[in-house]
Short mmCIF file of C-alpha atoms in Angstrom, two decimals:
data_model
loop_
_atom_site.label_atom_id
_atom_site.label_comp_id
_atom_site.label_asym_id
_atom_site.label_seq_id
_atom_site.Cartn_x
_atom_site.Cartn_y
_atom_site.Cartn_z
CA UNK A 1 40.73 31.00 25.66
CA UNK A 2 41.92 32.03 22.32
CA UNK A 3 43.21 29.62 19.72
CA UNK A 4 46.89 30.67 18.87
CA UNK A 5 46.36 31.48 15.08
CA UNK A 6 48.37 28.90 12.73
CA UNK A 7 50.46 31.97 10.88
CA UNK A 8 51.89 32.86 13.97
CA UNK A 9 53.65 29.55 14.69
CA UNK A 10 55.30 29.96 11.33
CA UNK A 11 56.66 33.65 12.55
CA UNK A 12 57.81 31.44 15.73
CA UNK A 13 59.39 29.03 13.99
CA UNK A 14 62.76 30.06 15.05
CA UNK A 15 65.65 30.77 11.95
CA UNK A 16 63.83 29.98 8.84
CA UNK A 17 65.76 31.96 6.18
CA UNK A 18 64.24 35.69 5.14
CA UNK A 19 61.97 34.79 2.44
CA UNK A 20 62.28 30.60 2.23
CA UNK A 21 59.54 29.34 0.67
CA UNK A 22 59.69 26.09 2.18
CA UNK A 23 58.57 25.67 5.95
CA UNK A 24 59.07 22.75 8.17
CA UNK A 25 56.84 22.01 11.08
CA UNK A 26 57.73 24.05 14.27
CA UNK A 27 59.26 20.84 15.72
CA UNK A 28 61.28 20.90 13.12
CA UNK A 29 64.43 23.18 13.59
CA UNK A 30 67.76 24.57 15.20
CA UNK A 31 68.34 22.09 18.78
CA UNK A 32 66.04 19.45 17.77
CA UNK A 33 66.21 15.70 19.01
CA UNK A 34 65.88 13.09 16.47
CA UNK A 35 64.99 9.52 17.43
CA UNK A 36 67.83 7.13 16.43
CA UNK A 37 68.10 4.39 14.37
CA UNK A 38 64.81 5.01 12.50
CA UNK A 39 63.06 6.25 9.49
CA UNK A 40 62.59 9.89 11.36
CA UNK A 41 59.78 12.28 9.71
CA UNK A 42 60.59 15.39 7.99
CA UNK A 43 57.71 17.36 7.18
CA UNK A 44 55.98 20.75 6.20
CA UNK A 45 54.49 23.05 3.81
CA UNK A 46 55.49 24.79 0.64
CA UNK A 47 53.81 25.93 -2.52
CA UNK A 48 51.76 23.46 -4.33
CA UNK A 49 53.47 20.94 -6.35
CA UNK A 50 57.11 21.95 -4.89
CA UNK A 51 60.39 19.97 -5.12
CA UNK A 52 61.46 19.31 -1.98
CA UNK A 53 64.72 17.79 -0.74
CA UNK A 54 66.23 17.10 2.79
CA UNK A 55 70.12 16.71 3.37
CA UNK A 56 70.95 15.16 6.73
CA UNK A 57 74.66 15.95 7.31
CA UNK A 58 75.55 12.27 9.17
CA UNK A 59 74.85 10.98 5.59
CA UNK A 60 74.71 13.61 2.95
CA UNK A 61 72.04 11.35 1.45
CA UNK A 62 69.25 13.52 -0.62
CA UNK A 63 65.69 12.37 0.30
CA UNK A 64 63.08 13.97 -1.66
CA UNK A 65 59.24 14.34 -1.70
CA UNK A 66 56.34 16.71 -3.87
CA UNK A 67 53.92 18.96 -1.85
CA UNK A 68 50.25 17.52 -2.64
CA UNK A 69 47.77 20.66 -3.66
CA UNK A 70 47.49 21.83 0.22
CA UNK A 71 51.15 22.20 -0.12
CA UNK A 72 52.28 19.75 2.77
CA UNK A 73 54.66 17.32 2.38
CA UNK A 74 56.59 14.77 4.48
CA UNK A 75 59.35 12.43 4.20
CA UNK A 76 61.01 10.11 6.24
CA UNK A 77 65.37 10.49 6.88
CA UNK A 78 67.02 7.61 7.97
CA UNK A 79 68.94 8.20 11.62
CA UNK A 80 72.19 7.09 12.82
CA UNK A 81 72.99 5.69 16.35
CA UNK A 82 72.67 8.15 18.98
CA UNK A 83 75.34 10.41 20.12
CA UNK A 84 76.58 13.66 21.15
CA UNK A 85 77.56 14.53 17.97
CA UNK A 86 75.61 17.74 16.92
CA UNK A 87 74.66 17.89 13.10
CA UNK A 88 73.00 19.77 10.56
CA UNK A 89 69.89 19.39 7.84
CA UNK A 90 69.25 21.56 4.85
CA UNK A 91 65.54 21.53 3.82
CA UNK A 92 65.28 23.22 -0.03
CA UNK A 93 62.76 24.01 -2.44
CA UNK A 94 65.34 25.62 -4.37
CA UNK A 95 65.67 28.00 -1.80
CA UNK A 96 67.88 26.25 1.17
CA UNK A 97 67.38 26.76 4.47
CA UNK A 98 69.98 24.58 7.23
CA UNK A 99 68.59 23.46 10.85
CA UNK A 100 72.10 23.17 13.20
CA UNK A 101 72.80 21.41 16.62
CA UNK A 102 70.46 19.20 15.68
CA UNK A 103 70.72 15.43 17.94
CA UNK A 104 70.09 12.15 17.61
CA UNK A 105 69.02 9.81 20.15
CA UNK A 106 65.82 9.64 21.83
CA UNK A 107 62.87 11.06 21.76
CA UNK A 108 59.60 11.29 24.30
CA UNK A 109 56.37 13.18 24.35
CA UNK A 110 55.71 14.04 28.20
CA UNK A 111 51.71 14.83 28.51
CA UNK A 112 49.07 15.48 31.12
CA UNK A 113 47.67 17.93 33.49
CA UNK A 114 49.57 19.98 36.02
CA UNK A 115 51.55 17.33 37.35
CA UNK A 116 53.90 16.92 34.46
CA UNK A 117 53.46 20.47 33.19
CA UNK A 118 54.91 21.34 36.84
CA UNK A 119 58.17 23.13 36.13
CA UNK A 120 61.28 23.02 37.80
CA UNK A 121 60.51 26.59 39.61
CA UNK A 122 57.75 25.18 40.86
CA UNK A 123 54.01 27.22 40.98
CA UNK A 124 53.30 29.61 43.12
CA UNK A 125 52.72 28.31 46.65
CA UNK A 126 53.73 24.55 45.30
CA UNK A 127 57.59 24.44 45.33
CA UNK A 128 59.65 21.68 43.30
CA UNK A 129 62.53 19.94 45.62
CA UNK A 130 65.89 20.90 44.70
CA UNK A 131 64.06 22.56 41.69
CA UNK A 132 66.37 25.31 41.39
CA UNK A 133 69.57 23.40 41.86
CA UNK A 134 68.88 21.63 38.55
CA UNK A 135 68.24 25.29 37.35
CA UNK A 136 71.13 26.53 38.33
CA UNK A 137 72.81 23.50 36.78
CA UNK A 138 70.96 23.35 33.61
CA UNK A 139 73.64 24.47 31.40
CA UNK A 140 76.07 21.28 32.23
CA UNK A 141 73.52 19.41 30.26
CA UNK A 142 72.87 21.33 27.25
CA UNK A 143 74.77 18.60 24.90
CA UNK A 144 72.60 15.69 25.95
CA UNK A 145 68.62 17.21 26.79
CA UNK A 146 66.46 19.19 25.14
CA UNK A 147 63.25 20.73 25.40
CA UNK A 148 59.98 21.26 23.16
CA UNK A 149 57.66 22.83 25.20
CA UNK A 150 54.20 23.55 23.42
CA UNK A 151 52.41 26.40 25.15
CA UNK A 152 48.93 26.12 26.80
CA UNK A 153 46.32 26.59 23.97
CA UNK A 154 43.11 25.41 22.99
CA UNK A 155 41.54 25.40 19.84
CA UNK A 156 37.83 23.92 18.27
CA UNK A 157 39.64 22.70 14.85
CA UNK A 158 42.63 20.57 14.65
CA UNK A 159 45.81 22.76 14.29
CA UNK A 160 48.53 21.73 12.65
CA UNK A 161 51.33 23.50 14.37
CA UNK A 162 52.32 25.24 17.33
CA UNK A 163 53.93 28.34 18.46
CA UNK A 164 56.96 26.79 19.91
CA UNK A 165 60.86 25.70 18.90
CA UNK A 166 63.20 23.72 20.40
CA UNK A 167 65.54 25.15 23.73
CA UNK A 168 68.32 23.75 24.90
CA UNK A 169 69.25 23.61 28.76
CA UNK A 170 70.56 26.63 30.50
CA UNK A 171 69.62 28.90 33.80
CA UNK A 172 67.63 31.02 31.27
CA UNK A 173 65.57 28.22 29.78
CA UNK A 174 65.45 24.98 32.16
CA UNK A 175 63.09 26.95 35.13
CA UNK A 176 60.34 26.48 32.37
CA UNK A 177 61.05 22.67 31.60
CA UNK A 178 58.77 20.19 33.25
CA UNK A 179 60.18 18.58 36.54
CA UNK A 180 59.22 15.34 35.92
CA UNK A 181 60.46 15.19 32.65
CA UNK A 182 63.80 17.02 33.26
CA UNK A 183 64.58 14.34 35.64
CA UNK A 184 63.51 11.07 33.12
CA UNK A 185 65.41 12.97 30.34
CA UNK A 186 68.61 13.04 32.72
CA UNK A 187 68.48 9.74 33.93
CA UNK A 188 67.88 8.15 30.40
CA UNK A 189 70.55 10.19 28.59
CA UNK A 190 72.95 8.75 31.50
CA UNK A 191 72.27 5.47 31.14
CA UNK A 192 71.66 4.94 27.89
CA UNK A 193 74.80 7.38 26.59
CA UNK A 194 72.77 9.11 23.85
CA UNK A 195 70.81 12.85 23.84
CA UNK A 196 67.20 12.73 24.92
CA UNK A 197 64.64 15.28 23.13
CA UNK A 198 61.58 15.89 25.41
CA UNK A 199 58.59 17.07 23.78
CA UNK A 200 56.09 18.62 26.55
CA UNK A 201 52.86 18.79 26.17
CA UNK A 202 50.71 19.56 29.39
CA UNK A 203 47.71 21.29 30.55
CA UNK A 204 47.02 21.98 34.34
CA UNK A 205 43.63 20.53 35.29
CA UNK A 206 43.23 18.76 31.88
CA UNK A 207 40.89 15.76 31.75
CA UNK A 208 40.89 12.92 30.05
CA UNK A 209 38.61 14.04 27.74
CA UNK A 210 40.37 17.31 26.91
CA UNK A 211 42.87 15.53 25.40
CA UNK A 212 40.30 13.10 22.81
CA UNK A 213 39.22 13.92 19.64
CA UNK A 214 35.78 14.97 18.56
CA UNK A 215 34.62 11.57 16.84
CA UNK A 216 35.01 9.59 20.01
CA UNK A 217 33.39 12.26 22.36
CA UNK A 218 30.28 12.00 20.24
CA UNK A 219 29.85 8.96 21.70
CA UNK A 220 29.91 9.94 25.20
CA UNK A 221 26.35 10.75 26.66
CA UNK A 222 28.04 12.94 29.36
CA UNK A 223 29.59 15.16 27.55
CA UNK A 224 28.41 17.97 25.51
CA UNK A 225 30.49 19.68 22.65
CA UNK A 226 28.18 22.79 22.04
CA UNK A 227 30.36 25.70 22.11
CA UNK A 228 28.00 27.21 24.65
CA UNK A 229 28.31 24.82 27.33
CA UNK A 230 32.31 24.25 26.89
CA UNK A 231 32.70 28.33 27.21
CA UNK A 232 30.89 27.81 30.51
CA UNK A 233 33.58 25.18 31.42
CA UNK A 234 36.34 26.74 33.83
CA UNK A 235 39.13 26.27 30.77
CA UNK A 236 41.05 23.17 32.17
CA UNK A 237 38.22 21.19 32.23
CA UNK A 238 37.11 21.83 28.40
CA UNK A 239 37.01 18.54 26.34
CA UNK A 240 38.64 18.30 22.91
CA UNK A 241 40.27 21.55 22.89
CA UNK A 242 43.93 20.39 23.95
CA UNK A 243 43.82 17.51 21.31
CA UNK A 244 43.44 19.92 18.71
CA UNK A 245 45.76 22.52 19.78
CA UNK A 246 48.17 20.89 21.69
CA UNK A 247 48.21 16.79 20.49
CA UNK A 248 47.76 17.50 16.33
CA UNK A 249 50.43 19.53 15.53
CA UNK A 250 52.75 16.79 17.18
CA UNK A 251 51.60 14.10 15.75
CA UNK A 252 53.99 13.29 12.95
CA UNK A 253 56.87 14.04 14.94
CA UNK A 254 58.66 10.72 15.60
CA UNK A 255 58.55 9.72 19.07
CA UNK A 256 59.94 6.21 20.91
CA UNK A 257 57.09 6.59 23.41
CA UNK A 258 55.10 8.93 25.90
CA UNK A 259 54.95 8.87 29.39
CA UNK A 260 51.67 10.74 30.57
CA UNK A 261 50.54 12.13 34.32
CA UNK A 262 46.88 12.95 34.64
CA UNK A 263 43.93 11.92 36.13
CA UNK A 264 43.26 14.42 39.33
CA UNK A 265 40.61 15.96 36.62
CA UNK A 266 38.50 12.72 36.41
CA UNK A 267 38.63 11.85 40.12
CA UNK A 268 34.53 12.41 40.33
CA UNK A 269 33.99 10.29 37.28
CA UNK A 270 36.30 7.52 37.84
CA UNK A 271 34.05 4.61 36.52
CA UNK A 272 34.42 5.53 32.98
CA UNK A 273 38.20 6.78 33.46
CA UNK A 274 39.88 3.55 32.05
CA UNK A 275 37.90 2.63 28.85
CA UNK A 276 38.30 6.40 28.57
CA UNK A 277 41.99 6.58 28.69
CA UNK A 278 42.45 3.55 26.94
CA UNK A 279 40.56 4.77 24.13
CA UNK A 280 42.62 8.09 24.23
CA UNK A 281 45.96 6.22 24.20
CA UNK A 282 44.61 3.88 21.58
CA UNK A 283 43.81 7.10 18.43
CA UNK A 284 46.77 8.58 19.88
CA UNK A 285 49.15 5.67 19.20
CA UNK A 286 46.52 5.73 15.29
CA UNK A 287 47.46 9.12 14.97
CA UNK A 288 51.13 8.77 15.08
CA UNK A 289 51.49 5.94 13.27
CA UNK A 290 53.95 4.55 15.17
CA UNK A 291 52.11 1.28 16.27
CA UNK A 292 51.69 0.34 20.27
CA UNK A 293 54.76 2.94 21.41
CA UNK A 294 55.39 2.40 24.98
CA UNK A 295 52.86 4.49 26.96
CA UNK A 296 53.76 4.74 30.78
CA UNK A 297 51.62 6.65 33.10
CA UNK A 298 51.94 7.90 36.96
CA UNK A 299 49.27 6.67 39.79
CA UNK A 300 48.10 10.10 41.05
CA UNK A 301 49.47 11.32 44.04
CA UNK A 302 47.44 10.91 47.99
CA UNK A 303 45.98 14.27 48.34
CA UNK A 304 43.02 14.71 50.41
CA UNK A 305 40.29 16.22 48.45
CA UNK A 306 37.89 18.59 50.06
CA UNK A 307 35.49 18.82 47.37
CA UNK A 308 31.80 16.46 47.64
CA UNK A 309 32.01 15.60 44.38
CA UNK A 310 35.54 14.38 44.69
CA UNK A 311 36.05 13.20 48.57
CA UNK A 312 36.56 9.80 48.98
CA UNK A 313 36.97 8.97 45.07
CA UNK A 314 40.85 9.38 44.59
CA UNK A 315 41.62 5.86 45.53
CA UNK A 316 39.15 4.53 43.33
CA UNK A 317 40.72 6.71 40.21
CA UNK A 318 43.86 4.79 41.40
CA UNK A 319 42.19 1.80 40.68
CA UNK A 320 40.92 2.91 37.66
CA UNK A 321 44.89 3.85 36.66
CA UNK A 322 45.99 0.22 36.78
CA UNK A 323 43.10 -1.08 35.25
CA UNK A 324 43.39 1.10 32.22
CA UNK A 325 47.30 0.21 32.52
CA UNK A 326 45.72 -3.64 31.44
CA UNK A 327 43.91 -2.48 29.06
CA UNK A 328 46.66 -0.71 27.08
CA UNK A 329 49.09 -2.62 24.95
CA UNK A 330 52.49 -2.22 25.78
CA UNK A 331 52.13 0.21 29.18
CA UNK A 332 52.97 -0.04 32.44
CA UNK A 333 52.42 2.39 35.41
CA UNK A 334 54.55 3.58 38.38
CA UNK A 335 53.11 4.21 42.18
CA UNK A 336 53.79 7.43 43.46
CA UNK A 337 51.86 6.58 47.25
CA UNK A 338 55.10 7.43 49.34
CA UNK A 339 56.25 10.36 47.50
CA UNK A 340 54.64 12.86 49.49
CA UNK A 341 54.95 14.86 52.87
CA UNK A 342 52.48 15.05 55.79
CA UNK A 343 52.07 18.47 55.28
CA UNK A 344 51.69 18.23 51.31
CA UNK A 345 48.05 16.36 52.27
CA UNK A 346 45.86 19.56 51.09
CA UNK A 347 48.43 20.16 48.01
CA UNK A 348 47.79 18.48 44.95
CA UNK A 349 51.52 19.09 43.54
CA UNK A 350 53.78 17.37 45.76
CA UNK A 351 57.27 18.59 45.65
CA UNK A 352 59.21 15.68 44.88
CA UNK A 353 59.81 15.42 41.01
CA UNK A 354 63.17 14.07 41.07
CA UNK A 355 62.08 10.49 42.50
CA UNK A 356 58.56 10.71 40.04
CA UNK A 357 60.92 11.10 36.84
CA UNK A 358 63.63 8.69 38.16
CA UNK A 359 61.16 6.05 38.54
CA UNK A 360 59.47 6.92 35.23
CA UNK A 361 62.97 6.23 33.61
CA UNK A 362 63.81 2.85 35.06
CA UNK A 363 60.47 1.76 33.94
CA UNK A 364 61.33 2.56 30.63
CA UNK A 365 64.88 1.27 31.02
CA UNK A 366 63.84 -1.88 32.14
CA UNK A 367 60.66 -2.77 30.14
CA UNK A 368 61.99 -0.55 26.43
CA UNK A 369 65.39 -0.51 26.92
CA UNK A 370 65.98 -4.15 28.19
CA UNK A 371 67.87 -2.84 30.92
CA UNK A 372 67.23 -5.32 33.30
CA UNK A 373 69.19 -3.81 35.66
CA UNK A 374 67.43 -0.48 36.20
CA UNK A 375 64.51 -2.81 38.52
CA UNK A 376 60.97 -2.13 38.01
CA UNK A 377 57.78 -3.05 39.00
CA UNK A 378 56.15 -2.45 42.74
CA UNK A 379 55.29 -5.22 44.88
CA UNK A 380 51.57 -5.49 44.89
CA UNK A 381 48.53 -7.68 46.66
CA UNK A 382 48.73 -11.10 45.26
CA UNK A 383 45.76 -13.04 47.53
CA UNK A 384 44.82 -13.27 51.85
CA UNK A 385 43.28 -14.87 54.51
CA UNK A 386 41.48 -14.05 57.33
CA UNK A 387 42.64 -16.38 61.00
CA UNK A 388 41.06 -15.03 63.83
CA UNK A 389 41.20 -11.62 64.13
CA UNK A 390 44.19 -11.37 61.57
CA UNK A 391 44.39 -10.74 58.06
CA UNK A 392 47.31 -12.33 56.23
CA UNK A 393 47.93 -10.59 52.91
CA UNK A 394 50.36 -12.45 50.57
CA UNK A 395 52.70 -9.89 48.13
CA UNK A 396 53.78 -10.01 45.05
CA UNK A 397 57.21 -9.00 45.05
CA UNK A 398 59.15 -8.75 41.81
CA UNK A 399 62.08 -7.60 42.72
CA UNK A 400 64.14 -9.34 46.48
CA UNK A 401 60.73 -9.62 48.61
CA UNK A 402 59.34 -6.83 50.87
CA UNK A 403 62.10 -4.32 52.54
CA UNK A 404 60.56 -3.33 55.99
CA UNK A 405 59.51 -5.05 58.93
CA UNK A 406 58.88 -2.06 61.15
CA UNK A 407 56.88 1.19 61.18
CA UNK A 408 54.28 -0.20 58.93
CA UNK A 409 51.66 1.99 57.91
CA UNK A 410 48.55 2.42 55.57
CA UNK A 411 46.57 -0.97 56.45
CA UNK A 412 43.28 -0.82 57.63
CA UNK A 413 40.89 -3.64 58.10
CA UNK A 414 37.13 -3.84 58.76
CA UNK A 415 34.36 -6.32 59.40
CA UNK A 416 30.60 -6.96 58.64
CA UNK A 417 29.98 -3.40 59.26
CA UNK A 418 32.30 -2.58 56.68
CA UNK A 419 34.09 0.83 59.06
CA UNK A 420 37.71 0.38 58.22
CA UNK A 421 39.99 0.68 61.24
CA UNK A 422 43.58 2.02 61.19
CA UNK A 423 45.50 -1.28 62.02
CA UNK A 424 47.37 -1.26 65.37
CA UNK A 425 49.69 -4.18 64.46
CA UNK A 426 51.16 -4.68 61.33
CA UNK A 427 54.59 -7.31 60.70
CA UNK A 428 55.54 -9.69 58.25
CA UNK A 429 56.04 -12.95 58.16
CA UNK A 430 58.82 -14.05 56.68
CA UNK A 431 58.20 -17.76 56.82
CA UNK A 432 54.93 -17.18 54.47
CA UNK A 433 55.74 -14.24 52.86
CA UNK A 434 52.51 -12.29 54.08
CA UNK A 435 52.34 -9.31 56.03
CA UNK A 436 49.72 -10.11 59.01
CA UNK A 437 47.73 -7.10 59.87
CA UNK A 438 45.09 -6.24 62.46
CA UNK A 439 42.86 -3.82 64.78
CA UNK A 440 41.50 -3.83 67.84
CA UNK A 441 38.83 -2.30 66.68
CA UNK A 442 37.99 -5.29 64.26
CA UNK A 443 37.40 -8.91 65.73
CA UNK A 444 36.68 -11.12 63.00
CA UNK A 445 37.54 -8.60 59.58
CA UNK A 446 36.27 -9.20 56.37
CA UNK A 447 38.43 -6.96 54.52
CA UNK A 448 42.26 -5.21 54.49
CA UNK A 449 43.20 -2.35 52.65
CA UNK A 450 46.27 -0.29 52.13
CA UNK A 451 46.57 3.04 50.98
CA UNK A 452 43.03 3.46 50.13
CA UNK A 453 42.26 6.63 50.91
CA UNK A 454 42.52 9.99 49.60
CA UNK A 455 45.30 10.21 51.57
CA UNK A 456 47.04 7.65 53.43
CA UNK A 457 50.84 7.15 52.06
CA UNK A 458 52.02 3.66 52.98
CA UNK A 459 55.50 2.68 54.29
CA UNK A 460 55.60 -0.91 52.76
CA UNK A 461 58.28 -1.66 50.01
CA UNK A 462 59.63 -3.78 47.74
CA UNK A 463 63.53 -4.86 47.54
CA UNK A 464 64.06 -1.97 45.05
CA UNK A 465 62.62 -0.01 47.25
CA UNK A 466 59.17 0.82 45.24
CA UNK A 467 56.31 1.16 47.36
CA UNK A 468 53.37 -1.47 47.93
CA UNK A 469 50.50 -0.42 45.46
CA UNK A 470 47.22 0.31 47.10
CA UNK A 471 44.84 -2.04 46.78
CA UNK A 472 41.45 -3.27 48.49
CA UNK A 473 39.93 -6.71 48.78
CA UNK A 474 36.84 -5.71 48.90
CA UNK A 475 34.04 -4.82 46.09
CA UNK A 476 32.44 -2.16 48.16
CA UNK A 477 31.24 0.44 46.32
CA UNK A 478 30.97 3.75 47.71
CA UNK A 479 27.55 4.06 48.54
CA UNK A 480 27.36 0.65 50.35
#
C-alpha cells in the first residue's frame, strides 16, 4: 500500500488562505474540537526562523512561538470551559489565516482494527443496528460532535501529517464516522453538557504490532521488519506501518484520553498480547506527552473462529485483555460477551455499536469524569468451591449484586479428564452470594468456566446490568 505523500495533506488541509505561508497541522482547522480547560497545542510549519502568533477569539490573548530551522513550531493556547459556543483562531506569520466553528470541550482519539473503524453504514455483509437512523439524524448533532477521521494509510517513516480535516455531523458525513465512537461521543456530550471532538484512527485487521514503533519491534524475535517479508504480509497484518502513518501525525494533538478496540489480529499469538499492548499504550501515552491519559479498551467480541491457527484461542486473548488492562496505569476495560446474536457466531463485526459505545462512555464517566452515577464495572469471578458434584462460584459484584436467577447460560464444568460439559443446572444462591452450577456429565468437577469459548455469550449480570466477565479456574493450557 502506498504511503499518502506528506505535500498532499497540506493541499487537504481544508481553507488555508491562497498563498499563507504559515501551515498548521491538518488537525488543526475549520470544525475542530479543542480539549477544555487546558494548555491545548497549536502547531505547524512555516519558513525557518518565522514569527508566529495564535489569537484564540474566547480570549483575544496573543501567544507566540519561532519556527526552529525545520520550520515547525508549536505552542500551547490556554482553553476555556466547554460549551457550545463556536469560536474562531487566527494563526499569522504576517500573513493571517482564521480557523472558524472551532469547539471546546472534549477531546478522544478512538483506535484499533475493524471494530472501531466500523462505520455507522455498516460493511458490506456486516450491518450496524439502527446505523442509519443515527445517519439520518446526524445533522441534529452537528453543534456538539465532531469527527477527525484519518484515512487508512501506511507508511515505513514516521509522517507527520495526514490527509484529513475535521467534519461535522450531517446525512452526508456521519455514514463514514465510526459506530462505536459516534455513540461514546453522544452519550458524553449529553452528560457532560460540552462538544466532544473524536479523532478516529482505525485499521481493519490491525495488530498490535502494526500500531508500535520500530525501536520496540527490534526487540521482538517474531517479527521481522525487512521490507521484503512485510510486502508479503496481507496489508492489515503489517507491523509498524499504521504507527507511522496513522499514530505520528496525531501525536501532538491534545487529547483527554483514547479508548481503543483491537485484538481479533493477535488471537493466534495471545501469550505475548499483554506485555505487547502494554508496551504500545505505554510510548503512546511518551509520545503525547500527556502523562498516563485514560486508556479504555473493549474485550473482543465471541465469534467462533474457523481458522487452526486461531480456533480455540479467542478466550484466551480475552484473558490476555484484562491482564494487559492491570498492567496499564490508569485503564480499565468493558465486556462485550452478551452483545451479540446467535446468528452473528461466524461474523466477527457484531451489529450492536450503540450498547459497545454507551458502555465505553459510562466507563469514562464514572472512572474520568467522577460521575459516579453513570455505574461501571462488570461483576466478575471472585473465588469457588467444589461440594459434591456442585461448583459454587462466588461474584464480585460492584454494582447491586447479580440480576438473574433464571435462564442461566455459559457455565461449563469438568473433572479429572478435564472435557468441559455444558452445565444443566445453573441458580444462585442468594444466601451466599454464589451461583451453584453443575452437569450431569461431571460427578466430582475440578473446574467451572463461563464464557470461555470462542463463542459462548453468557446471560449472567450485574445490577447495572453489565455482563459476568469470562473467566476460568483452571490453568489448563491448551495443549493439556
Amino acid at each position: 500500500m502506498k504511503t499518502i505523500p506528506v505535500i498532499l495533506s497540506f493541499l487537504l488541509t481544508g481553507t488555508l488562505a491562497a498563498g499563507a505561508k504559515v501551515v498548521p497541522s491538518s488537525l488543526i482547522g475549520d470544525h475542530m474540537v479543542l480539549q477544555q480547560n487546558t494548555n491545548a497545542r497549536i502547531y505547524g510549519t512555516a519558513d525557518p526562523g518565522s514569527a508566529i502568533t495564535v489569537t484564540p477569539s474566547w480570549n483575544g490573548k496573543h501567544y507566540t512561538a519561532t519556527t526552529d530551522r525545520t520550520g515547525s513550531w508549536s505552542l500551547a493556547v490556554e482553553t476555556p470551559e466547554g460549551s457550545f459556543t463556536p469560536y474562531s483562531i487566527t494563526i499569522s506569520d504576517g500573513d493571517p489565516v482564521t480557523f472558524s466553528d472551532v469547539l471546546v470541550g472534549e477531546v478522544w482519539l478512538a483506535s484499533g482494527q475493524s471494530n472501531m473503524e466500523m462505520p455507522l453504514k455498516g460493511f458490506p455483509g456486516c450491518c450496524v443496528e439502527g446505523g442509519y437512523d443515527e445517519i439520518t439524524e446526524a445533522g441534529d448533532k452537528a453543534g456538539r460532535i465532531r469527527f477527525f477521521n484519518v484515512p487508512l494509510s501506511q507508511s515505513y517513516t514516521p509522517l507527520d501529517t495526514v490527509a484529513a480535516s475535521w467534519a461535522v455531523p450531517s446525512p452526508e458525513t456521519a455514514p463514514d464516522f465510526s459506530a462505536v465512537a459516534w455513540h461514546y461521543a453522544d452519550r458524553l456530550s449529553k452528560a457532560l453538557g460540552v462538544p466532544v471532538g473524536i479523532v478516529s484512527a482505525a485499521y481493519g485487521g490491525a495488530k498490535v504490532e502494526s500500531w508500535t514503533p520500530r525501536d520496540i519491534l527490534e526487540t521482538y524475535p517474531d517479527i521481522s521488519l525487512d521490507p521484503k517479508d512485510i510486502e508479503a504480509m496481507v496489508h492489515y497484518y503489517r507491523p509498524m506501518l499504521m504507527y507511522n502513518a496513522m499514530f505520528n501525525p496525531l501525536k501532538n494533538f491534545t487529547v483527554r484520553g483514547i479508548i481503543w478496540y483491537q485484538g481479533c489480529s493477535n488471537v493466534s499469538t495471545w501469550e505475548t498480547y499483554a506485555d505487547r499492548l502494554a508496551t504500545m499504550v505505554e510510548r503512546w501515552r511518551n509520545d503525547m506527552g500527556l502523562g498516563d491519559i485514560p486508556f479504555y479498551a473493549v474485550e473482543i467480541a465471541p465469534y467462533d473462529y474457523d481458522n487452526p491457527i486461531e480456533t480455540g484461542k479467542s478466550p484466551f486473548l480475552r484473558e490476555a485483555q484484562w491482564k494487559a488492562v492491570e498492567m496499564i496505569p490508569n485503564s480499565d476495560m468493558i465486556s462485550i460477551n452478551d452483545l451479540v446474536y446467535p446468528y452473528e457466531r461466524f461474523n466477527i463485526h457484531p451489529s450492536n455499536k450503540a450498547a459497545v459505545g454507551k458502555r465505553l462512555a459510562d466507563l469514562a464517566l464514572n472512572k474520568t469524569y467522577d460521575r459516579k452515577q453513570y455505574l461501571a464495572g462488570s461483576p466478575r469471578y471472585k473465588s469457588h468451591r467444589f461440594v459434591g458434584n456442585e461448583a459454587w462460584v462466588a461474584i464480585d459484584s460492584p454494582n447491586s449484586g447479580v440480576c438473574r436467577n433464571y435462564d442461566i447460560r455459559g457455565f461449563e464444568v469438568a473433572g479429572a479428564d478435564r472435557v468441559f460439559h455444558p452445565a444443566d443446572s445453573v441458580r444462585f444462591n442468594w444466601q451466599t452470594n454464589e451461583v451453584v452450577v453443575s452437569s450431569n456429565e461431571v460427578a466430582a468437577p475440578v473446574s467451572v468456566r463461563y464464557g470461555f469459548r470462542d463463542f459462548l455469550p453468557g446471560t449472567l449480570y450485574g445490577g447495572n446490568f453489565l455482563p459476568l466477565i469470562p473467566f476460568r479456574t483452571d490453568n489448563w493450557n491448551l495443549t493439556d
